[in-house]
Amino acid sequence: MASATAATISWLHSFRGTANETAKVPEKANSFKIIAQKKAKKTRKIILKEDVETLGKKGQLLDVKAGYLRNYLLPLGKAQLVTPILLKEMRMEEERIEAEKKRVKEEAQQLALIFETVGAFKVKRKGGKGKQIFGSVTAQDLVDIIKAQLQRDVDKRIVSIPEIRETGEYIAELKLHPEVTARVRVNVYAN
């Protein structure tokens, strides 16, 4: 056993050197510098399946924390993880919606062109003194005349007409689309 301890000591001395020797550190030793360590952000890309009050609207693409997704959104079925296939479907749906919006706007522009090229819509009213007429011309009257002359159904809520209580020519506006407004002339005369 004495020879085993002597062998162990000599083996340790071969690494450490003798007790009187100091450990030598090379001058150009490799040293590692740790500048900063931040915790990795664990977020996930999701698409909302329904409106979430504190987060966003249905169909919105968002980044949320993994725990919030795992513990709240997924169990309640309020969100779905983003996949390449899902992104492709979203893009296709957006393109379809944009094409539909463009088509509706073009139809509204064509209808506005038809209304403006008609000229003036004529309205007959029973006359009073001078230019006065009995009653007034309303948006419903204009809608009825458009239906009779052009066979087009128009909602009276899109018609903006000034107050008409006398004979003469007036301008009415039909808001056919948020970006398209047709201006039509209304001739009022007494019979």
Short mmCIF file of C-alpha atoms in Angstrom, two decimals, residues 35-157:
data_model
loop_
_atom_site.label_atom_id
_atom_site.label_comp_id
_atom_site.label_asym_id
_atom_site.label_seq_id
_atom_site.Cartn_x
_atom_site.Cartn_y
_atom_site.Cartn_z
CA ILE A 35 -20.34 40.30 -22.22
CA ALA A 36 -24.01 39.74 -21.47
CA GLN A 37 -26.36 36.88 -21.26
CA LYS A 38 -29.98 37.48 -22.07
CA LYS A 39 -32.72 35.03 -21.73
CA ALA A 40 -33.93 33.89 -25.13
CA LYS A 41 -37.33 35.28 -25.97
CA LYS A 42 -39.75 32.49 -26.47
CA THR A 43 -42.41 33.79 -28.81
CA ARG A 44 -44.58 32.05 -31.33
CA LYS A 45 -46.25 33.33 -34.48
CA ILE A 46 -49.99 32.83 -34.40
CA ILE A 47 -53.16 33.72 -36.25
CA LEU A 48 -56.18 34.68 -34.18
CA LYS A 49 -59.31 32.61 -34.85
CA GLU A 50 -61.53 35.13 -33.07
CA ASP A 51 -61.27 38.63 -31.58
CA VAL A 52 -59.27 38.77 -28.35
CA GLU A 53 -59.88 42.03 -26.53
CA THR A 54 -56.33 42.60 -25.26
CA LEU A 55 -54.59 41.14 -28.31
CA GLY A 56 -56.22 41.84 -31.65
CA LYS A 57 -58.85 41.06 -34.27
CA LYS A 58 -59.77 37.81 -35.97
CA GLY A 59 -57.34 36.81 -38.74
CA GLN A 60 -54.51 39.00 -37.43
CA LEU A 61 -50.95 37.64 -37.54
CA LEU A 62 -49.16 38.18 -34.20
CA ASP A 63 -46.17 37.18 -32.08
CA VAL A 64 -47.13 36.04 -28.59
CA LYS A 65 -45.25 34.48 -25.72
CA ALA A 66 -45.16 30.71 -25.78
CA GLY A 67 -46.69 30.36 -22.32
CA TYR A 68 -49.62 32.64 -23.16
CA LEU A 69 -50.25 30.61 -26.29
CA ARG A 70 -49.92 27.26 -24.56
CA ASN A 71 -51.90 28.12 -21.42
CA TYR A 72 -54.62 30.44 -22.70
CA LEU A 73 -55.04 30.83 -26.46
CA LEU A 74 -54.74 27.21 -27.59
CA PRO A 75 -56.95 25.60 -24.90
CA LEU A 76 -59.73 28.11 -25.57
CA GLY A 77 -59.35 27.74 -29.34
CA LYS A 78 -58.69 31.43 -29.88
CA ALA A 79 -55.50 31.05 -31.92
CA GLN A 80 -53.67 28.79 -34.31
CA LEU A 81 -49.95 28.36 -34.86
CA VAL A 82 -48.66 29.71 -38.15
CA THR A 83 -47.54 27.18 -40.72
CA PRO A 84 -46.28 27.79 -44.26
CA ILE A 85 -49.47 26.26 -45.67
CA LEU A 86 -51.61 28.50 -43.49
CA LEU A 87 -49.65 31.59 -44.59
CA LYS A 88 -50.17 30.64 -48.23
CA GLU A 89 -53.92 30.22 -47.63
CA MET A 90 -54.04 33.62 -45.90
CA ARG A 91 -52.30 35.30 -48.85
CA MET A 92 -54.69 33.66 -51.30
CA GLU A 93 -57.69 34.79 -49.23
CA GLU A 94 -56.34 38.36 -49.04
CA GLU A 95 -55.82 38.40 -52.83
CA ARG A 96 -59.37 37.11 -53.35
CA ILE A 97 -60.78 39.80 -51.05
CA GLU A 98 -58.76 42.52 -52.81
CA ALA A 99 -59.99 41.31 -56.22
CA GLU A 100 -63.58 41.37 -54.95
CA LYS A 101 -63.16 44.92 -53.59
CA LYS A 102 -61.70 46.04 -56.92
CA ARG A 103 -64.61 44.44 -58.82
CA VAL A 104 -67.21 46.13 -56.59
CA LYS A 105 -65.50 49.50 -57.02
CA GLU A 106 -65.41 49.11 -60.82
CA GLU A 107 -69.13 48.23 -60.86
CA ALA A 108 -69.86 51.32 -58.77
CA GLN A 109 -67.84 53.49 -61.18
CA GLN A 110 -69.76 52.08 -64.16
CA LEU A 111 -73.08 52.72 -62.41
CA ALA A 112 -71.97 56.27 -61.57
CA LEU A 113 -71.12 56.83 -65.23
CA ILE A 114 -74.59 55.61 -66.24
CA PHE A 115 -76.29 57.93 -63.72
CA GLU A 116 -74.24 60.95 -64.80
CA THR A 117 -74.80 60.40 -68.54
CA VAL A 118 -78.60 60.17 -68.18
CA GLY A 119 -78.83 63.90 -67.88
CA ALA A 120 -81.48 65.14 -65.49
CA PHE A 121 -84.22 63.24 -63.71
CA LYS A 122 -87.54 65.08 -63.98
CA VAL A 123 -89.87 65.38 -61.01
CA LYS A 124 -93.44 66.70 -61.30
CA ARG A 125 -95.12 68.34 -58.33
CA LYS A 126 -98.33 70.28 -57.87
CA GLY A 127 -97.45 73.96 -57.96
CA GLY A 128 -98.35 76.79 -55.66
CA LYS A 129 -97.62 80.52 -55.80
CA GLY A 130 -94.61 81.47 -57.90
CA LYS A 131 -91.95 78.75 -57.75
CA GLN A 132 -93.43 77.07 -54.69
CA ILE A 133 -94.50 73.40 -54.83
CA PHE A 134 -96.75 71.47 -52.50
CA GLY A 135 -94.69 69.10 -50.35
CA SER A 136 -91.02 68.45 -50.99
CA VAL A 137 -88.93 66.12 -53.13
CA THR A 138 -87.39 63.35 -51.04
CA ALA A 139 -84.74 60.70 -51.54
CA GLN A 140 -87.51 58.10 -51.99
CA ASP A 141 -88.95 60.13 -54.88
CA LEU A 142 -85.59 60.13 -56.61
CA VAL A 143 -85.17 56.37 -56.01
CA ASP A 144 -88.59 55.72 -57.56
CA ILE A 145 -87.73 57.81 -60.64
CA ILE A 146 -84.38 56.00 -61.10
CA LYS A 147 -86.17 52.64 -60.88
CA ALA A 148 -88.77 53.74 -63.44
CA GLN A 149 -86.29 55.20 -65.93
CA LEU A 150 -83.22 52.92 -65.58
CA GLN A 151 -84.68 49.75 -64.02
CA ARG A 152 -82.03 49.97 -61.28
CA ASP A 153 -82.74 49.40 -57.61
CA VAL A 154 -81.07 52.03 -55.45
CA ASP A 155 -81.20 52.18 -51.67
CA LYS A 156 -82.59 55.52 -50.48
CA ARG A 157 -79.99 55.63 -47.69
#
